[in-house]
Short mmCIF file of C-alpha atoms in Angstrom, two decimals:
data_model
loop_
_atom_site.label_atom_id
_atom_site.label_comp_id
_atom_site.label_asym_id
_atom_site.label_seq_id
_atom_site.Cartn_x
_atom_site.Cartn_y
_atom_site.Cartn_z
CA MET A 783 0.04 0.00 -0.06
CA THR A 784 1.36 3.44 -0.94
CA THR A 785 1.20 6.36 1.27
CA ALA A 786 -1.43 7.84 -1.01
CA ASP A 787 -3.72 4.91 -0.43
CA ARG A 788 -3.78 5.13 3.29
CA ILE A 789 -7.06 5.08 4.96
CA PRO A 790 -7.52 6.92 8.20
CA LEU A 791 -7.89 4.53 11.19
CA PHE A 792 -11.03 6.40 12.36
CA SER A 793 -13.88 8.02 10.55
CA GLY A 794 -17.75 8.55 10.86
CA VAL A 795 -19.77 9.47 13.78
CA ILE A 796 -17.99 8.80 17.10
CA THR A 797 -20.20 9.65 20.14
CA ALA A 798 -18.63 11.49 23.01
CA LEU A 799 -20.69 9.38 25.68
CA VAL A 800 -22.04 10.98 28.78
CA THR A 801 -21.47 9.12 32.10
CA PRO A 802 -24.91 8.22 33.66
CA PHE A 803 -25.26 9.01 37.41
CA LYS A 804 -27.84 7.73 39.82
CA ASP A 805 -27.95 9.01 43.41
CA GLY A 806 -24.41 10.35 42.99
CA GLN A 807 -22.91 7.11 41.73
CA VAL A 808 -22.05 5.91 38.21
CA ASP A 809 -24.87 4.04 36.84
CA TYR A 810 -22.98 1.30 35.06
CA ALA A 811 -26.09 -0.53 34.01
CA ALA A 812 -27.52 2.60 32.11
CA PHE A 813 -23.97 3.06 30.65
CA LYS A 814 -24.00 -0.29 29.05
CA THR A 815 -27.54 0.42 27.80
CA LEU A 816 -26.28 3.65 26.20
CA VAL A 817 -23.65 1.86 24.37
CA GLU A 818 -25.97 -0.62 23.10
CA THR A 819 -28.39 2.17 22.01
CA GLN A 820 -25.51 3.85 20.01
CA ILE A 821 -24.35 0.60 18.29
CA LYS A 822 -28.01 -0.04 17.09
CA ALA A 823 -28.28 3.37 15.73
CA GLY A 824 -25.25 2.90 13.60
CA VAL A 825 -22.41 5.07 14.96
CA HIS A 826 -19.04 4.11 14.08
CA GLY A 827 -17.40 4.54 17.43
CA VAL A 828 -17.70 5.91 20.93
CA VAL A 829 -15.42 7.95 23.41
CA PRO A 830 -15.96 7.02 26.90
CA VAL A 831 -14.77 9.55 29.62
CA GLY A 832 -14.09 12.37 27.66
CA THR A 833 -15.15 16.05 28.29
CA THR A 834 -18.88 15.05 27.79
CA GLY A 835 -18.20 12.17 30.15
CA GLU A 836 -17.31 14.35 32.89
CA THR A 837 -14.00 12.89 33.30
CA SER A 838 -12.84 15.66 35.58
CA THR A 839 -15.10 14.64 38.15
CA LEU A 840 -14.55 10.84 38.10
CA SER A 841 -12.21 8.90 40.45
CA MET A 842 -9.51 7.01 38.66
CA GLU A 843 -11.44 3.64 39.69
CA GLU A 844 -14.47 4.99 37.98
CA HIS A 845 -12.59 6.16 34.90
CA LYS A 846 -11.03 2.81 34.44
CA GLU A 847 -14.06 0.75 34.95
CA ILE A 848 -16.19 2.81 32.45
CA VAL A 849 -13.38 2.26 29.77
CA ARG A 850 -13.33 -1.54 30.69
CA LEU A 851 -17.15 -1.81 30.61
CA CYS A 852 -17.25 0.13 27.39
CA VAL A 853 -14.73 -2.18 25.66
CA GLU A 854 -16.56 -5.21 26.92
CA THR A 855 -20.01 -3.90 25.82
CA ALA A 856 -18.93 -2.90 22.42
CA ALA A 857 -17.12 -6.25 21.92
CA GLY A 858 -15.50 -5.20 18.83
CA ARG A 859 -18.44 -3.97 16.88
CA ILE A 860 -17.57 -0.41 17.01
CA LYS A 861 -14.41 1.50 17.70
CA VAL A 862 -13.64 2.58 21.46
CA ILE A 863 -11.29 5.60 21.83
CA ALA A 864 -10.88 5.96 25.57
CA GLY A 865 -10.38 9.28 27.01
CA ALA A 866 -6.85 9.53 28.57
CA GLY A 867 -6.33 13.18 28.91
CA SER A 868 -4.65 14.95 31.93
CA ASN A 869 -2.47 17.90 32.55
CA ASN A 870 -0.07 15.44 34.30
CA THR A 871 1.90 13.47 31.79
CA LEU A 872 2.43 10.40 34.18
CA GLU A 873 -1.48 10.28 34.67
CA THR A 874 -1.94 10.32 30.83
CA LEU A 875 0.52 7.27 30.60
CA GLU A 876 -1.25 5.38 33.29
CA LEU A 877 -4.77 5.89 31.71
CA ALA A 878 -3.41 5.12 28.29
CA GLN A 879 -1.76 1.85 29.66
CA HIS A 880 -5.00 0.93 31.11
CA ALA A 881 -7.06 1.52 27.98
CA LYS A 882 -4.36 -0.63 26.00
CA ALA A 883 -4.70 -3.49 28.57
CA VAL A 884 -8.45 -3.62 28.40
CA GLY A 885 -8.58 -3.59 24.61
CA ALA A 886 -9.50 0.09 23.68
CA ASP A 887 -8.75 0.69 20.06
CA ALA A 888 -6.98 4.04 20.75
CA VAL A 889 -7.03 6.90 23.29
CA LEU A 890 -8.14 10.58 22.95
CA VAL A 891 -5.59 12.75 24.70
CA VAL A 892 -6.45 16.53 25.16
CA VAL A 893 -3.80 19.29 25.28
CA PRO A 894 -2.73 19.59 28.84
CA TYR A 895 -4.91 22.24 30.48
CA TYR A 896 -4.11 24.79 33.25
CA ASN A 897 -0.17 24.31 33.12
CA LYS A 898 -0.12 26.42 29.96
CA PRO A 899 2.90 24.46 28.46
CA SER A 900 4.74 25.75 25.47
CA GLN A 901 4.49 24.18 22.13
CA GLU A 902 7.75 22.27 22.80
CA GLY A 903 6.12 21.11 26.17
CA LEU A 904 3.03 19.87 24.13
CA TYR A 905 5.27 18.00 21.88
CA GLN A 906 7.22 16.25 24.49
CA HIS A 907 3.98 15.43 26.42
CA PHE A 908 2.65 13.52 23.38
CA LYS A 909 5.93 12.06 22.40
CA ALA A 910 6.29 10.62 25.89
CA LEU A 911 2.98 8.88 25.34
CA ASN A 912 3.94 7.79 21.83
CA ASP A 913 7.17 6.33 23.05
CA SER A 914 5.80 4.70 26.29
CA VAL A 915 2.45 3.05 25.38
CA GLN A 916 1.90 1.27 22.03
CA ILE A 917 -1.66 2.40 21.30
CA PRO A 918 -2.96 4.77 18.59
CA VAL A 919 -3.46 8.32 19.92
CA MET A 920 -5.72 10.89 18.71
CA LEU A 921 -4.85 14.45 19.65
CA TYR A 922 -7.54 16.64 21.07
CA ASN A 923 -7.09 20.38 20.41
CA VAL A 924 -9.81 22.43 22.21
CA PRO A 925 -8.40 25.80 23.28
CA GLY A 926 -11.64 27.00 24.61
CA ARG A 927 -11.18 24.69 27.46
CA THR A 928 -7.49 24.21 27.62
CA VAL A 929 -6.30 27.85 26.92
CA ILE A 930 -3.37 26.68 25.01
CA ASP A 931 -3.88 26.09 21.21
CA MET A 932 -1.74 23.42 19.59
CA SER A 933 -0.13 25.13 16.74
CA ASN A 934 -0.47 23.68 13.12
CA GLU A 935 3.47 23.30 13.26
CA THR A 936 3.18 21.21 16.50
CA ILE A 937 0.37 19.05 15.01
CA VAL A 938 2.27 18.38 11.76
CA ARG A 939 5.40 17.52 13.81
CA LEU A 940 3.46 15.19 15.97
CA SER A 941 1.66 13.52 12.96
CA LYS A 942 5.20 12.07 12.08
CA LEU A 943 5.29 9.99 15.18
CA PRO A 944 4.00 6.35 14.53
CA ASN A 945 1.33 6.16 17.21
CA ILE A 946 -0.18 9.47 16.42
CA VAL A 947 -2.95 8.67 14.07
CA GLY A 948 -5.27 11.73 14.14
CA ILE A 949 -6.80 14.69 15.82
CA LYS A 950 -10.00 15.83 17.36
CA ASP A 951 -10.29 19.43 16.10
CA ALA A 952 -12.61 21.49 18.24
CA THR A 953 -11.34 25.07 17.16
CA GLY A 954 -14.24 25.42 14.78
CA ASP A 955 -11.63 26.89 12.50
CA LEU A 956 -12.25 25.35 8.97
CA VAL A 957 -9.30 27.09 7.36
CA ARG A 958 -6.89 25.06 9.62
CA MET A 959 -8.47 21.88 8.36
CA SER A 960 -7.42 22.67 4.82
CA GLN A 961 -3.95 23.83 5.86
CA LEU A 962 -3.28 20.81 7.84
CA ARG A 963 -4.71 18.38 5.27
CA ILE A 964 -2.21 19.85 2.86
CA ALA A 965 0.71 19.63 5.32
CA ILE A 966 0.13 16.05 6.69
CA ALA A 967 0.60 12.77 4.87
CA PRO A 968 -2.50 10.72 4.03
CA GLY A 969 -3.83 8.42 6.61
CA PHE A 970 -3.98 10.91 9.34
CA ALA A 971 -7.53 11.18 10.72
CA PHE A 972 -9.17 14.67 10.92
CA ILE A 973 -12.06 14.45 13.15
CA SER A 974 -14.32 17.40 14.02
CA GLY A 975 -14.98 18.01 17.64
CA ASP A 976 -17.60 20.48 16.80
CA ASP A 977 -20.89 19.41 15.59
CA PRO A 978 -22.14 22.53 14.04
CA THR A 979 -19.29 22.54 11.52
CA LEU A 980 -19.38 18.95 10.67
CA LEU A 981 -20.90 19.69 7.31
CA GLY A 982 -18.07 22.23 6.39
CA TYR A 983 -15.36 20.10 8.03
CA ILE A 984 -16.35 17.15 5.73
CA ALA A 985 -16.29 19.49 2.65
CA HIS A 986 -12.82 20.45 3.61
CA GLY A 987 -11.58 16.92 3.59
CA GLY A 988 -12.40 15.91 7.11
CA HIS A 989 -13.24 12.32 8.22
CA GLY A 990 -15.99 12.46 10.70
CA VAL A 991 -16.91 13.80 14.03
CA ILE A 992 -16.73 13.22 17.80
CA SER A 993 -20.20 14.24 18.57
CA VAL A 994 -21.99 15.34 21.64
CA THR A 995 -25.28 15.56 19.52
CA SER A 996 -25.16 11.93 18.74
CA ASN A 997 -25.83 11.09 22.36
CA VAL A 998 -29.32 12.26 21.79
CA ALA A 999 -29.79 11.75 17.90
CA PRO A 1000 -27.32 9.03 16.83
CA ALA A 1001 -29.12 7.84 13.76
CA GLU A 1002 -29.70 11.38 12.52
CA MET A 1003 -26.07 12.26 12.90
CA VAL A 1004 -25.06 9.15 11.01
CA ALA A 1005 -27.43 10.07 8.33
CA LEU A 1006 -25.93 13.59 8.04
CA TYR A 1007 -22.47 12.31 7.90
CA GLU A 1008 -23.07 9.50 5.42
CA ALA A 1009 -24.87 12.14 3.00
CA ALA A 1010 -21.95 14.39 3.39
CA ALA A 1011 -19.29 11.80 2.97
CA ALA A 1012 -20.96 10.68 -0.07
CA GLY A 1013 -20.92 14.11 -1.59
CA ASP A 1014 -24.73 14.49 -1.37
CA PHE A 1015 -24.71 17.87 0.23
CA THR A 1016 -28.33 18.59 -0.58
CA THR A 1017 -29.44 15.62 1.72
CA ALA A 1018 -26.67 16.61 4.17
CA ARG A 1019 -27.93 20.19 4.43
CA ASP A 1020 -31.52 18.92 4.97
CA TRP A 1021 -30.13 16.99 8.08
CA GLN A 1022 -28.06 20.00 9.05
CA ASP A 1023 -31.08 22.18 9.21
CA LYS A 1024 -33.01 19.70 11.42
CA LEU A 1025 -30.12 19.36 13.76
CA ILE A 1026 -28.48 22.78 13.93
CA THR A 1027 -30.77 23.99 16.59
CA LEU A 1028 -30.13 20.93 18.79
CA HIS A 1029 -26.21 21.37 18.28
CA LYS A 1030 -26.48 24.77 19.67
CA VAL A 1031 -28.95 24.25 22.56
CA LEU A 1032 -26.90 21.26 23.97
CA PHE A 1033 -24.45 24.15 24.88
CA ALA A 1034 -26.95 26.65 26.14
CA ASP A 1035 -25.94 25.56 29.83
CA ALA A 1036 -22.63 23.92 30.95
CA SER A 1037 -22.13 20.78 29.12
CA PRO A 1038 -23.25 17.97 29.51
CA SER A 1039 -26.22 19.18 31.54
CA PRO A 1040 -28.51 19.82 28.55
CA THR A 1041 -27.54 16.68 27.02
CA LYS A 1042 -28.47 14.62 30.09
CA TYR A 1043 -31.62 16.54 30.31
CA ALA A 1044 -32.37 15.46 26.76
CA LEU A 1045 -31.57 11.82 27.45
CA SER A 1046 -33.76 11.80 30.51
CA GLN A 1047 -36.45 13.02 28.37
CA LEU A 1048 -35.81 9.96 26.15
CA GLY A 1049 -35.97 7.78 29.24
CA GLN A 1050 -32.34 6.76 28.79
CA THR A 1051 -30.73 8.08 31.93
CA THR A 1052 -31.19 10.57 34.65
CA ASP A 1053 -30.26 14.27 34.33
CA GLU A 1054 -27.77 13.99 37.12
CA VAL A 1055 -24.46 15.64 36.87
CA ARG A 1056 -21.66 16.25 39.13
CA LEU A 1057 -20.47 19.50 40.85
CA PRO A 1058 -19.30 21.87 39.64
CA ILE A 1059 -21.67 21.31 36.83
CA VAL A 1060 -25.28 21.62 37.87
CA ALA A 1061 -28.38 20.16 36.43
CA CYS A 1062 -29.84 21.95 33.22
CA ALA A 1063 -31.37 25.23 34.08
CA ASP A 1064 -35.21 25.52 33.82
CA ALA A 1065 -34.91 28.28 31.22
CA VAL A 1066 -32.92 25.96 28.84
CA ARG A 1067 -35.06 22.89 29.07
CA PRO A 1068 -37.88 24.18 26.70
CA LEU A 1069 -35.23 25.03 24.30
CA VAL A 1070 -33.95 21.51 24.52
CA ASP A 1071 -37.48 20.14 24.06
CA ASP A 1072 -38.09 22.31 20.94
CA ALA A 1073 -34.80 21.48 19.48
CA MET A 1074 -35.49 17.82 19.84
CA LYS A 1075 -38.73 18.11 18.02
CA LEU A 1076 -37.34 19.78 15.21
CA ALA A 1077 -34.90 17.03 14.91
CA GLY A 1078 -37.62 14.60 14.84
CA LEU A 1079 -37.15 13.14 18.33
#
């Protein structure tokens, strides 16, 4: 296989799963049901314990058990990209080693937050992971949460390491998508981390989305992606019009509280979150209801 023939390891709709809670504890039974629901809807993968999974308020034991249970439940039917991000490189290595041990397909690793590392620090953080754990790594650039923005130059540099296989790009900057695609060898997965811009991201050469909306509307997100990937942008725009309001209102309060409210309305989990996130505001709930109706839910 030539370089030009290389196919990205990940593509399609990959759901950034919520972590269900019940009476303050992780509801593992509800989590298994959520994974099964996603698989039946046709998604291509899931991310347990990412930002939407409230990873920052989970204990290490909870985090590891959710990853293990996700891999066990998926049973090879879809890809599992385990969240393994931290602002502590040693903790990232521990989480990645656990993900590999239980059989996850890859790890999603966010730019280290709070520390404000330099671009060289970012490179060395991800290089340490590349060198220490033999598992595919997806970079996660979300400067709105981490403060630090991984530069195009650093992303290109990291793409040359053997275990760095793609990026979740939550910058919303479609120009960067085209710049990176030109600069990086084929086979690198460009995954949007921003539901509203998925349509444009695909048009610029992206391969899919790690989606919050697909928690609530998985089949609909798959339909949007498949139409766009096939070049049927008329159909894709129709789906975009149905989903765009939902994309936006799921962030009308601190995420994932609106998403959990929506799932509670569908009878799939409670709307419980963990502090410092609080339950979806009363003023936002009717907005979510209306957006779900517009999406056909």
